[in-house]
Tab-separated table of C-alpha atoms and ligand atoms in Angstrom:
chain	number	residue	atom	x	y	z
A	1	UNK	CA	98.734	103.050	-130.121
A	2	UNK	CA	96.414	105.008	-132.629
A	3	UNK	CA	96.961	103.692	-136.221
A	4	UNK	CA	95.416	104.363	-139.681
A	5	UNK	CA	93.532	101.124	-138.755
A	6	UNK	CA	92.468	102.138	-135.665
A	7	UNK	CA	91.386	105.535	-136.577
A	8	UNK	CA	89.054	104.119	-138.901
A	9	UNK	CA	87.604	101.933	-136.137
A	10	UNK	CA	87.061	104.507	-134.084
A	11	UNK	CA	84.947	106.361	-136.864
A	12	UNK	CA	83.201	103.414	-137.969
A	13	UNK	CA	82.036	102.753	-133.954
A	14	UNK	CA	81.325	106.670	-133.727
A	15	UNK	CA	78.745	106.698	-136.534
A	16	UNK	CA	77.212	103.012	-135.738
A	17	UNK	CA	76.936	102.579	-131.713
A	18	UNK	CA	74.168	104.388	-130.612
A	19	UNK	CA	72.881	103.122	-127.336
A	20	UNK	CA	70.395	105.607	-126.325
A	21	UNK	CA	68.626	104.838	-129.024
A	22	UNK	CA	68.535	100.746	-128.174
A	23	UNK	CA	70.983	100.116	-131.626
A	24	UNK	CA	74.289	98.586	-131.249
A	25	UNK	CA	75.938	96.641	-134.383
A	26	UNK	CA	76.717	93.044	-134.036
A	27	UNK	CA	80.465	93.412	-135.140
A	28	UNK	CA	81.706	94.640	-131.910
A	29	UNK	CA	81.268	92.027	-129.896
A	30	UNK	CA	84.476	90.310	-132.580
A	31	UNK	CA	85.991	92.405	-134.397
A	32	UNK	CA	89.806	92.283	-134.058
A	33	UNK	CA	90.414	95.819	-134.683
A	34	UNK	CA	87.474	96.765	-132.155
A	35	UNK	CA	89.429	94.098	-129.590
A	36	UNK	CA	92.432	95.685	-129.994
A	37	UNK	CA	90.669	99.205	-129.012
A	38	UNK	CA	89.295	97.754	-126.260
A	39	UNK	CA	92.625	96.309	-124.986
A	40	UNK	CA	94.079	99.798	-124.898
A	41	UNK	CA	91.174	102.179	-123.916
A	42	UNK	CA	89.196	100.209	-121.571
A	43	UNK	CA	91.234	97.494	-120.245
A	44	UNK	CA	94.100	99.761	-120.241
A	45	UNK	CA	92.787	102.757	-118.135
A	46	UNK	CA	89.747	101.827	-115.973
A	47	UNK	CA	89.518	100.028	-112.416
A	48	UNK	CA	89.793	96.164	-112.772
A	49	UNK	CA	89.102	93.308	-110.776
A	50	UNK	CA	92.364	91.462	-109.814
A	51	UNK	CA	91.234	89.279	-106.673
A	52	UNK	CA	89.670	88.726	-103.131
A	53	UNK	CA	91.736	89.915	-100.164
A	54	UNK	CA	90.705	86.454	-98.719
A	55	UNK	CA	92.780	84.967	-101.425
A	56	UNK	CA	96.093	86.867	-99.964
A	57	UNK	CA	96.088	86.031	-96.377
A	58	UNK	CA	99.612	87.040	-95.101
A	59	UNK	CA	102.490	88.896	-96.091
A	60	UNK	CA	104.513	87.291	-98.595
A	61	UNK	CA	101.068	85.957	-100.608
A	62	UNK	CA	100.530	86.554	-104.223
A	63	UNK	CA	98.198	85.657	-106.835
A	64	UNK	CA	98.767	85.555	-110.279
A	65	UNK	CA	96.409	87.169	-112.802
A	66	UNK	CA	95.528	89.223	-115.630
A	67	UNK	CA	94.640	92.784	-116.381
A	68	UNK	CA	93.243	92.694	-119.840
A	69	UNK	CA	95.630	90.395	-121.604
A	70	UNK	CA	98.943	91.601	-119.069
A	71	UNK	CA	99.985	89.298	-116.295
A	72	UNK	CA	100.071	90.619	-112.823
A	73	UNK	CA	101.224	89.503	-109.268
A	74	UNK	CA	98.865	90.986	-106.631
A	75	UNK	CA	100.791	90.415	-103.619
A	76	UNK	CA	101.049	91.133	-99.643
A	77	UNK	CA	103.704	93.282	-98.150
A	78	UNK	CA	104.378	93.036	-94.259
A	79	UNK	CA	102.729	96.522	-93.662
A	80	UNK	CA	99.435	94.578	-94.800
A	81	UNK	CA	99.038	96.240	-97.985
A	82	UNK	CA	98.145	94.471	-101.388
A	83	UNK	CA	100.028	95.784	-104.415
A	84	UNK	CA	99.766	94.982	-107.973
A	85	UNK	CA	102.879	94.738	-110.290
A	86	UNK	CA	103.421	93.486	-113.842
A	87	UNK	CA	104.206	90.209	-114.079
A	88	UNK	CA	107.270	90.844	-116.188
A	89	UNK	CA	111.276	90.903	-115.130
A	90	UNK	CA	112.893	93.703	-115.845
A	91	UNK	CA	116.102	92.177	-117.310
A	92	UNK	CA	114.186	90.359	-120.686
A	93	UNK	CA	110.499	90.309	-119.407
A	94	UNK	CA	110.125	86.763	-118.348
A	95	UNK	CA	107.082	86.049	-115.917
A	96	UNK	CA	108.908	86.231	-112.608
A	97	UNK	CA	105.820	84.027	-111.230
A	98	UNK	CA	104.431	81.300	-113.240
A	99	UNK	CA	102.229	79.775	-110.669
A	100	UNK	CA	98.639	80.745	-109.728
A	101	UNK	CA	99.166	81.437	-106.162
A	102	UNK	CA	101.787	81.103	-103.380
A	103	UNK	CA	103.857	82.232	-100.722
A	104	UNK	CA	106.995	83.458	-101.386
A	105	UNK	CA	109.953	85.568	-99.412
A	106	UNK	CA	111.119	87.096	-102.806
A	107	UNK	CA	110.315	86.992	-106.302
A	108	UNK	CA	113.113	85.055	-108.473
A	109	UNK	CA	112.849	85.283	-111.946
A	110	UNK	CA	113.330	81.614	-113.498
A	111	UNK	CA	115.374	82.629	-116.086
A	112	UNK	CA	118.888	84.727	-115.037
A	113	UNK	CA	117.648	84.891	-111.517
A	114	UNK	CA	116.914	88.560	-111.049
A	115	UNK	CA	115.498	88.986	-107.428
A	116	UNK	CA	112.912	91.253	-106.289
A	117	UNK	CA	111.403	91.973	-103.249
A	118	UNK	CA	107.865	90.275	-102.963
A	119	UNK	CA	106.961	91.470	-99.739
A	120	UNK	CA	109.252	93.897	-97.569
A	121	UNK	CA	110.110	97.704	-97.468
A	122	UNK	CA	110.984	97.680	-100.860
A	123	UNK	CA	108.309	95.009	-102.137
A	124	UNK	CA	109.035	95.184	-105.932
A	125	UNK	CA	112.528	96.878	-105.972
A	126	UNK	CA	115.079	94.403	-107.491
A	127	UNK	CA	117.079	93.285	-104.533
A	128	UNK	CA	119.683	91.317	-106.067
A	129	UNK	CA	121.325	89.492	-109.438
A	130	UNK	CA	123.264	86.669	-109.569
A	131	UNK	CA	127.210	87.158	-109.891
A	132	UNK	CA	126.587	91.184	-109.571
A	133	UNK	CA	129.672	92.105	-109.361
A	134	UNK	CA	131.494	90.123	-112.107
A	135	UNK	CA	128.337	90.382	-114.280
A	136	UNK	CA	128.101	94.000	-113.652
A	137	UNK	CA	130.606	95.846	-112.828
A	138	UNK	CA	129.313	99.186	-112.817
A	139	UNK	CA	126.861	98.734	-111.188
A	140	UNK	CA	122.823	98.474	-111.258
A	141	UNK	CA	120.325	101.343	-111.347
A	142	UNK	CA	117.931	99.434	-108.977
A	143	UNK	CA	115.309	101.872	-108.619
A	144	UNK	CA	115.171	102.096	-112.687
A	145	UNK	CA	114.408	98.551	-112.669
A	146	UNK	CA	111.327	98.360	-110.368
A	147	UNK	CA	108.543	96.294	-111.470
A	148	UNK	CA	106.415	98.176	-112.925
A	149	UNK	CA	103.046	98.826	-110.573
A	150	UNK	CA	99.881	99.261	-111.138
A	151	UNK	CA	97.361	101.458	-109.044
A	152	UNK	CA	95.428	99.118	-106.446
A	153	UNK	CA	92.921	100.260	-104.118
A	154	UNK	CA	89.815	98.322	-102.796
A	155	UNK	CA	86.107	98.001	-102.294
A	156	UNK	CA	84.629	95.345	-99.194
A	157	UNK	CA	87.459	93.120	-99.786
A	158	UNK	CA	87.318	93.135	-103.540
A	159	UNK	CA	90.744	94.572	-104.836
A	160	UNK	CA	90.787	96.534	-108.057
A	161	UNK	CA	93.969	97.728	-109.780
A	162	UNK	CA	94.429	100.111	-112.682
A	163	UNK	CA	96.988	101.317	-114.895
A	164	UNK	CA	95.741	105.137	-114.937
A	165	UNK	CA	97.706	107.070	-112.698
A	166	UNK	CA	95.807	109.942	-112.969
A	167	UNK	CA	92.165	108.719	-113.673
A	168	UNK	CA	88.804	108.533	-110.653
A	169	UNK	CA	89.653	106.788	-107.823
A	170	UNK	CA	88.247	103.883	-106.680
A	171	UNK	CA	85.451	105.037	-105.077
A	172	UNK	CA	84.166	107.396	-107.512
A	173	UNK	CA	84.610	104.729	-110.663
A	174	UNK	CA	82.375	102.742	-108.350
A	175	UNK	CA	79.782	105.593	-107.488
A	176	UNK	CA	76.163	104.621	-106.630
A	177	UNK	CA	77.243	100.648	-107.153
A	178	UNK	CA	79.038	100.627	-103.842
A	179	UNK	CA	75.718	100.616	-102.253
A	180	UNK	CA	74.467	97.087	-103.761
A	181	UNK	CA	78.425	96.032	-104.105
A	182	UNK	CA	78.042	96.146	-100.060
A	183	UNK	CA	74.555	93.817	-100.189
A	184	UNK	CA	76.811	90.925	-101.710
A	185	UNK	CA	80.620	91.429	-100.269
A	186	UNK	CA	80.193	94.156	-97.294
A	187	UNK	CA	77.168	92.270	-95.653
A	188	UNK	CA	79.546	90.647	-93.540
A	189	UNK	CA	83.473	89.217	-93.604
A	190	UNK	CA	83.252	86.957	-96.621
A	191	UNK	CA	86.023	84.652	-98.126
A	192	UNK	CA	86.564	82.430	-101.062
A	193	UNK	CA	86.020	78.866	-100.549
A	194	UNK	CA	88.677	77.008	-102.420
A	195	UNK	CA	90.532	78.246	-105.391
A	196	UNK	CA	88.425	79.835	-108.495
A	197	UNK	CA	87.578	77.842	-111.495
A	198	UNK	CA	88.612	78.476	-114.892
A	199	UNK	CA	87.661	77.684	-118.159
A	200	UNK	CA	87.528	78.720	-121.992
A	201	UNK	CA	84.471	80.159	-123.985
A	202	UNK	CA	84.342	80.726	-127.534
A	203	UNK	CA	82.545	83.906	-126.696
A	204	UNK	CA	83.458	87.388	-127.159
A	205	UNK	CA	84.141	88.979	-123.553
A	206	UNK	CA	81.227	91.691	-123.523
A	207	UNK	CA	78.290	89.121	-124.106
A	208	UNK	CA	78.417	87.657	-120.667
A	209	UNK	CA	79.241	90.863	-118.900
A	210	UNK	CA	76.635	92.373	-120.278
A	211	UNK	CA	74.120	89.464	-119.857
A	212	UNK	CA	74.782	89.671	-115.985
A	213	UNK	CA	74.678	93.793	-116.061
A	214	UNK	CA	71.116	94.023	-117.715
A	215	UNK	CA	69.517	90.650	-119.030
A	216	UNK	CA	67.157	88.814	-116.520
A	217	UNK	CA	64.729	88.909	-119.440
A	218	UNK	CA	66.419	85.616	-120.775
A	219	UNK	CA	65.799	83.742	-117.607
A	220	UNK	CA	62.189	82.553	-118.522
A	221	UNK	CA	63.550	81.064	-121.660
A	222	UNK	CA	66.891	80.222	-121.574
A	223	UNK	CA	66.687	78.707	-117.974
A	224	UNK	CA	62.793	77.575	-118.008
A	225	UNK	CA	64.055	73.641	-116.951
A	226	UNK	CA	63.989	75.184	-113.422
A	227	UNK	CA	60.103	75.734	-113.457
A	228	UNK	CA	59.407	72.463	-115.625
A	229	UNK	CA	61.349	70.337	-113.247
A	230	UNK	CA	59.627	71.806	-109.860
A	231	UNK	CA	62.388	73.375	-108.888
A	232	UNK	CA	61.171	76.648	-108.218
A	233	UNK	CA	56.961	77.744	-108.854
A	234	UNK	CA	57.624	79.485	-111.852
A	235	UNK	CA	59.492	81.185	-114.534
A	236	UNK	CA	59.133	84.775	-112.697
A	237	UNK	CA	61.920	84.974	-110.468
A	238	UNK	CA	63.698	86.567	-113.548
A	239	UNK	CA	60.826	89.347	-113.703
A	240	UNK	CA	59.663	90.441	-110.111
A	241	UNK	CA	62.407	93.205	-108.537
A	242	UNK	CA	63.943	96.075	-109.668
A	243	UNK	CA	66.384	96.594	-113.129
A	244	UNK	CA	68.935	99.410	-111.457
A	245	UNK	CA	71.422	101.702	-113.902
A	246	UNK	CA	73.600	102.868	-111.165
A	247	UNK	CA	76.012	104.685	-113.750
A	248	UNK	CA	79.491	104.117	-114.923
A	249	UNK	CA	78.649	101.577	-117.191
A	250	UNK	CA	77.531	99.459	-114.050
A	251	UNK	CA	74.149	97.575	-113.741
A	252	UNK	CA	72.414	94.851	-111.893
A	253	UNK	CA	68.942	93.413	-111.299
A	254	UNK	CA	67.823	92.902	-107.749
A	255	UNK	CA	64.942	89.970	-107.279
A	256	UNK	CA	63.005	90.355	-104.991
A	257	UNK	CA	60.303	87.683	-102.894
A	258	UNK	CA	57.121	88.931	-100.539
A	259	UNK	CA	58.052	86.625	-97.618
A	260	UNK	CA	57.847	88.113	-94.629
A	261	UNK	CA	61.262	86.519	-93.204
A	262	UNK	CA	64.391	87.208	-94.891
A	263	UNK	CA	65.862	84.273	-96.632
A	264	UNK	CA	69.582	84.554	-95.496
A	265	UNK	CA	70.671	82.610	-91.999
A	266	UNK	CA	69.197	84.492	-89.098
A	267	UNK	CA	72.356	83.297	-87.067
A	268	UNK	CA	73.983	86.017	-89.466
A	269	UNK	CA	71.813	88.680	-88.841
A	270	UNK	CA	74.011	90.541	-86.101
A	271	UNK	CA	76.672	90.792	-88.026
A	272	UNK	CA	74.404	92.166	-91.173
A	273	UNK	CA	73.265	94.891	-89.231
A	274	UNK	CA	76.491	95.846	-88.054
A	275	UNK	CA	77.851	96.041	-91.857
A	276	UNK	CA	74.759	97.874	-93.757
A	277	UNK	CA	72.871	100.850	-92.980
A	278	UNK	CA	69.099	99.791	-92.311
A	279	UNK	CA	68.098	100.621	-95.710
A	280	UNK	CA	70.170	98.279	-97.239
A	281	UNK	CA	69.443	95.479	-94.854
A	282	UNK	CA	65.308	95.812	-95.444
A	283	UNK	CA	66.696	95.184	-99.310
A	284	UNK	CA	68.991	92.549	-98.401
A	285	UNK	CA	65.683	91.294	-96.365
A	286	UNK	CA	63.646	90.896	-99.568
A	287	UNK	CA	66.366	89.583	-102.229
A	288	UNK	CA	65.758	86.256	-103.367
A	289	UNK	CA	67.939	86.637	-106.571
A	290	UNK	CA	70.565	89.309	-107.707
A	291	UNK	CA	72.549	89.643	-110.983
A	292	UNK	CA	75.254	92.168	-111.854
A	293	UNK	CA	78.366	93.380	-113.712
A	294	UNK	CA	80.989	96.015	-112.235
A	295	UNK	CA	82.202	97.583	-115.420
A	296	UNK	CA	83.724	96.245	-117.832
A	297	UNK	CA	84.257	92.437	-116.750
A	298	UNK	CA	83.398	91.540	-113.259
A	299	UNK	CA	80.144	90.250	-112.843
A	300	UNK	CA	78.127	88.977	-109.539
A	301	UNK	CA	75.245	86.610	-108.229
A	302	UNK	CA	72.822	85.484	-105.539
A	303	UNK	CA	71.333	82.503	-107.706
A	304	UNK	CA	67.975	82.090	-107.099
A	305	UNK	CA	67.217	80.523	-103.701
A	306	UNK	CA	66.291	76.829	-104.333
A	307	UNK	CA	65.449	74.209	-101.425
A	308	UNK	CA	68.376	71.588	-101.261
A	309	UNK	CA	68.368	69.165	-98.820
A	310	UNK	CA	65.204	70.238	-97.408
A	311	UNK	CA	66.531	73.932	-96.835
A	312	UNK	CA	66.237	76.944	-98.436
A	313	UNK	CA	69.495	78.383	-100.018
A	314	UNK	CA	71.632	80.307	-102.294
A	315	UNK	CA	75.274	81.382	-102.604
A	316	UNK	CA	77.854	84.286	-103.718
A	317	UNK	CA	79.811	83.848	-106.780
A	318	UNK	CA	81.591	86.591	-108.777
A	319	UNK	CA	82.908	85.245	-112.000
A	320	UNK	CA	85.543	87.479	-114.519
A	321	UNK	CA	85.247	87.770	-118.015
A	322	UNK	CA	88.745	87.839	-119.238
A	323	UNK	CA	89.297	88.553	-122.576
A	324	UNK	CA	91.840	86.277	-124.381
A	325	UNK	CA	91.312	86.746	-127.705
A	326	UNK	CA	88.263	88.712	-130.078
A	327	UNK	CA	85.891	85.641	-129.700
A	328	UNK	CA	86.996	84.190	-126.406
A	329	UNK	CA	86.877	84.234	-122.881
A	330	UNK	CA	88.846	82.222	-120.086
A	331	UNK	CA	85.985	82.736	-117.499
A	332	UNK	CA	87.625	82.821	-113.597
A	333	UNK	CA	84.369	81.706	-111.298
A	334	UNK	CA	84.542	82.174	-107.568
A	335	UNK	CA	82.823	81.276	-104.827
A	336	UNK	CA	82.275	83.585	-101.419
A	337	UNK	CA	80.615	83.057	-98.322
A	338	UNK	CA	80.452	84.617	-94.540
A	339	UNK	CA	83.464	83.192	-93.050
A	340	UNK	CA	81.100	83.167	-90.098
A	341	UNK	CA	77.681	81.395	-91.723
A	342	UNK	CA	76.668	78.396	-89.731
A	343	UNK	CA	78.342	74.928	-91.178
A	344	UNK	CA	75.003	74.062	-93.610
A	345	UNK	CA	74.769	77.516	-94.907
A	346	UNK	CA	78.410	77.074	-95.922
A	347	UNK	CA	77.888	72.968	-97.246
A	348	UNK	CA	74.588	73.350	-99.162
A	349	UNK	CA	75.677	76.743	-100.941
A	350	UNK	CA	78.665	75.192	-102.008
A	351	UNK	CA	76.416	72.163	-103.413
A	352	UNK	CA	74.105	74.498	-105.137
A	353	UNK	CA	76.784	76.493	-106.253
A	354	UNK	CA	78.396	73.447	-107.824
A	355	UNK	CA	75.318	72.125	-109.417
A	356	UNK	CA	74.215	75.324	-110.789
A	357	UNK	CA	77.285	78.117	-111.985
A	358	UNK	CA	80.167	76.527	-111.889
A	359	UNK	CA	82.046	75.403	-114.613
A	360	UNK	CA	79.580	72.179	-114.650
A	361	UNK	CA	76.477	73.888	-113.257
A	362	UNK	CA	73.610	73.634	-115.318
A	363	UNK	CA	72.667	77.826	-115.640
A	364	UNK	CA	75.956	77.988	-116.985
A	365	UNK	CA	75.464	75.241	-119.896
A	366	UNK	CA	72.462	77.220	-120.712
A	367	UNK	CA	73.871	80.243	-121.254
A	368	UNK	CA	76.804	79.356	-122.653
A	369	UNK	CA	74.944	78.055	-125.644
A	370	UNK	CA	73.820	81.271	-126.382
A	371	UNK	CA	76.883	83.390	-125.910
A	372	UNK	CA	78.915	80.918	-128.357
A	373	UNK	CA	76.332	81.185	-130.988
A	374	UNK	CA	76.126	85.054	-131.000
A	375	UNK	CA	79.852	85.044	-131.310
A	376	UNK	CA	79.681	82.642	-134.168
A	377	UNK	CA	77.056	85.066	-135.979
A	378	UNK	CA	78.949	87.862	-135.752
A	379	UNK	CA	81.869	86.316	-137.006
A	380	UNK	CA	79.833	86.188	-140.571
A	381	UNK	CA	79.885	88.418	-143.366
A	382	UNK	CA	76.338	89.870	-143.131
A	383	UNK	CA	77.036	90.553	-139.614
A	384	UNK	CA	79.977	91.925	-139.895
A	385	UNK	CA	78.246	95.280	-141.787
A	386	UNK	CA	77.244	97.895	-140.153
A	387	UNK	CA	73.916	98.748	-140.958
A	388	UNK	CA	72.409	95.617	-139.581
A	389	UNK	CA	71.399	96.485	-135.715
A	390	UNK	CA	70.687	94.544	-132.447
A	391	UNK	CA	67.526	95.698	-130.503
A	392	UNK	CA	68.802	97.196	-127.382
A	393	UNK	CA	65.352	99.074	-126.460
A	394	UNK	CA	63.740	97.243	-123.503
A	395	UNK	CA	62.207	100.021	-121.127
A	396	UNK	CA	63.332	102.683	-123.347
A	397	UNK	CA	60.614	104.953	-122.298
A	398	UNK	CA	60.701	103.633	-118.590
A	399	UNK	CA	60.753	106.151	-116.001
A	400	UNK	CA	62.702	105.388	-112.587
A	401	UNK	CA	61.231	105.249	-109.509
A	402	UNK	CA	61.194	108.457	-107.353
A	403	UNK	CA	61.356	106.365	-104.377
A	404	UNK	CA	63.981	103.875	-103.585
A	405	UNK	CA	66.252	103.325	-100.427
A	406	UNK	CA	69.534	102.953	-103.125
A	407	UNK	CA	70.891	105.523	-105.205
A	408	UNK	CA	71.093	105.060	-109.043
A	409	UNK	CA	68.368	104.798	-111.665
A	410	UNK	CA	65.914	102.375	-110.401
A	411	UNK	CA	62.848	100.865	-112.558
A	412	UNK	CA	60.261	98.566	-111.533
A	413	UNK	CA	60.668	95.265	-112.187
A	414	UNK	CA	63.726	93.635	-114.146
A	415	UNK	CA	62.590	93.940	-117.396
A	416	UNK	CA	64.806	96.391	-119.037
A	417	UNK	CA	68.068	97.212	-120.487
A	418	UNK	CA	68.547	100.725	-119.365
A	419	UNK	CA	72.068	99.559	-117.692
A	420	UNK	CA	72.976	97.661	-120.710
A	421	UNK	CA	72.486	101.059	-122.565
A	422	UNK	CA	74.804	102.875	-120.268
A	423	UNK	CA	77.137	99.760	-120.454
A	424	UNK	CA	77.676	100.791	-123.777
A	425	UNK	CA	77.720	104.279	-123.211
A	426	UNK	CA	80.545	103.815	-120.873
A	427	UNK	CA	82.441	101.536	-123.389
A	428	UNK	CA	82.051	103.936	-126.611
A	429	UNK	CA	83.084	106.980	-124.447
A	430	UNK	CA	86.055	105.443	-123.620
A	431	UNK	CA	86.804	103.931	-126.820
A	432	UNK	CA	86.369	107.471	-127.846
A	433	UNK	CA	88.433	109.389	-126.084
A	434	UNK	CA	91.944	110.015	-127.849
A	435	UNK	CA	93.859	111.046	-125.445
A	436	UNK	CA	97.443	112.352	-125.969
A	437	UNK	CA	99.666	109.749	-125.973
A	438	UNK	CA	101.824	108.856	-122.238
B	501	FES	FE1	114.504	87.793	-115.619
B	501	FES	FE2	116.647	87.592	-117.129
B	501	FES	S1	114.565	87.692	-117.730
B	501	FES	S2	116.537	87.623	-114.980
B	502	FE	FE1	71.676	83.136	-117.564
C-alpha cells in the first residue's frame, strides 16, 4: 500500500542507494518504513524459497512456512504436484495448520471447522462446514472461498512459490544461477536429513543474505580459529576461486583446491555425471568450498572440506533468512545430502555440519556476532542519516573473465563484491517500481 510515509521512503532510498558506485546507507538494513517496503515489493512479488520436495514425500504432505511474514501450507496433491496456499481460513482467517509438518487427508480449520481439501482433485477448495445446512441455508459459494494460492514452480528439487501472477517464471528469475544451483542440489537426488533448525537473530534479514551472496572476504578474520587451531593450512580458502555475479540480484563464491582428485565420494561419481553436463562436473571436480544467496533470502554452502575422523569431508546446507521483524531474523537451517552417498559420507557430514553451521556450529557463532552488532549500529541516530555510507567497492574496477565454463559475470578469485552490488541493484529496482495497484 503506497502511503505519504512510504512515498517518502522511496525518495529518500532513490537519492541515497547507489550500488554501482560501492555506497549503500546503513539505515536500510532497519528501518521500519524501509521493512515495510520490502515486505510488499520484494517479498511480495519475487520467487521465494518455501521447501525441499524431500520434505513432502507423498500425497497428503504439507509443510508449514512463511513467505515474507504470510503463513503458507506447501502441500502434495495425489497427481504429485506441490502447491502453495495461504495459510489462512476463509471463514475468519485462522491458520487452518498450526503444525510444522504432517500428513493430513483434509485441512480442518481448528476453529468452526471449515474443511478443505489438502490433497485431492480439488486440493484447496472448501469441501465442507459443519451443520451446512442449518448454518447456511442458502447455500455456500465454494469456489469463492478457495484458499488463496500462490504460484509454485521448482528448480532440482528446491520449490519456490510467488505471489506474482504475472511476473518471470521460474526459470528466468533464476537465469545464469541455475547452472551453479545444479553443482549443489542437481548433482544428484538429494534429501534433507531430519527436520530444519530454527532460531532467532537480532539481525536485520539482508546482512546474512548478503554475507553468503558476496562476502568470503570476512573469512580470514572473522573465522581465522580454523587456521590457528590446525584445522585447515591457512586462512586462504576464503580467497582462492572465483567471486561470480550471475544476475538477478544472485551471487556466490566458488572455492576452489589444485588437487588432482575431486574431493566428493567417488562411489557418487556415476550418478554426477549423469546429472551435470561435463563442464560443470570439472567445476564440481575442483570445489573445495562454495557460498551463495538465491535472491532475496535463500542462501547455500559447501563448508570448507575439513578432515573428521581421519576423512576428508564437507556437507550441503541451505539456510533461509526470514524476516520477522526490521532487526530480526528466525533463521530456518537445513541439511541435504545424496540420498545415495555411501553411509560415512552421510555420518561425518552430518557431524561436521553439526559442529560447524548449525544453530550451535562454531562459523555460525562467529558470524552472528557481527550481523547483531551491525544491526545494533544502525539502529543509532548517526546511523540512521543518510549521508553517512558503507564501502561497497571491492573489485569495482574488476574485469570478468572471458573464459569460464558457467555463464554469469565471473572474476578471479573471491575477493569482490560485484554480486553484492547487483544484490542491491535488484532490491532498489524493485523497491522502486510503483506499480499500479492489483
Ligand atoms: Fe476457520 Fe472459522 S475461522 S472455520
Ligand atoms: Fe561467515
Amino acid at each position: 500500500m503506497t502511503t505519504m510515509a512510504s512515498l517518502k521512503t522511496v525518495e529518500r532510498l532513490r537519492a541515497t542507494v547507489e550500488p554501482e558506485q560501492g555506497r549503500i546507507p546503513m539505515f536500510i538494513y532497519t528501518d521500519p518504513e524501509v521493512y515495510e517496503l520490502e515486505l510488499e515489493r520484494v517479498f511480495g512479488r519475487t520467487w521465494l524459497f518455501v521447501g525441499h520436495e524431500s520434505e513432502v514425500p507423498e500425497p497428503g504432505s504439507f509443510l508449514v512456512r512463511d513467505m515474507g511474514e504470510e503463513s503458507v501450507i506447501v502441500g502434495r496433491g495425489e497427481d504429485n504436484q506441490v502447491r502453495v496456499f495461504l495459510n489462512s481460513c476463509r471463514h475468519r482467517g485462522m491458520r487452518l495448520a498450526c503444525e510444522d509438518f504432517g500428513k493430513v487427508s483434509m485441512w480442518r480449520c481448528p476453529y468452526h471447522g471449515f474443511t478443505y481439501d489438502s490433497a485431492g482433485e480439488f486440493m484447496g477448495t472448501l469441501i465442507a462446514a459443519p451443520y451446512e445446512r442449518a448454518a447456511y441455508p442458502e447455500g455456500l459459494d465454494r469456489k469463492a472461498l478457495h484458499l488463496i494460492e500462490a504460484r509454485t514452480d521448482s528448480h532440482a528439487g528446491l520449490i519456490f512459490a510467488t505471489w506474482s501472477q504475472d511476473g518471470p517464471t521460474l526459470d528466468q528469475f533464476l537465469g545464469n544461477l541455475s547452472w551453479y544451483l545444479d553443482l549443489l542440489v542437481g548433482r544428484a537426488e538429494m534429501e534433507v536429513v531430519g527436520a530444519p533448525q530454527k532460531w532467532v537473530l537480532p539481525a536485520g534479514w539482508k546482512l546474512p543474505s548478503e554475507n553468503f551472496c558476496a562476502d568470503a572476504y570476512h573469512t580470514a578474520t572473522a573465522h581465522s580459529f580454523l587456521a590457528r587451531l590446525g584445522m585447515v593450512k591457512g586462512v586462504d580458502f576464503g580467497r582462492d576461486g572465483y567471486h561470480v555475479d550471475p544476475g538477478g540480484g544472485h551471487g556466490l563464491g566458488v572455492g576452489v583446491h589444485f588437487d588432482e582428485e575431486s574431493y566428493f565420494p567417488a562411489d557418487l561419481r556415476d550418478e554426477y555425471r549423469a546429472h551435470l553436463e561435463p563442464e560443470q562436473l570439472g567445476l564440481l571436480d575442483r570445489v573445495k568450498n562454495l557460498h551463495g544467496n538465491v535472491f532475496p533470502n535463500l542462501s547455500f554452502l559447501i563448508p570448507n572440506f575439513i578432515v573428521v575422523d581421519g576423512r576428508r569431508v564437507s556437507g550441503m546446507m541451505l539456510r533461509l533468512w526470514q524476516p520477522i521483524g526490521p532487526d530480526k531474523v528466525q533463521v530456518w537451517s537445513w541439511h541435504l545430502v545424496e540420498r545415495n552417498a555411501p553411509e560415512w559420507w552421510k555420518r561425518l557430514g552430518q557431524k561436521m555440519y553439526v559442529q560447524t553451521f548449525g544453530m550451535s556450529g562454531m562459523f555460525d557463532q562467529d558470524d552472528t556476532e557481527n550481523w547483531e552488532a551491525q544491526t545494533r549500529n544502525s539502529n543509532t541516530a548517526l546511523w540512521r542519516q543518510d549521508e553517512i555510507m558503507l564501502h561497497y567497492a571491492m573489485g569495482i574496477s574488476g574485469e570478468p573473465l572471458t573464459e569460464f565454463p558457467g555463464p554469469g559475470d565471473v572474476y578471479d578469485g573471491k575477493f569482490s563484491e560485484a554480486a553484492g552490488r547487483t544484490f542491491y541493484r535488484t532490491w532498489l529496482d524493485l523497491i522502486l517500481d510503483q506499480r499500479p495497484e492489483q
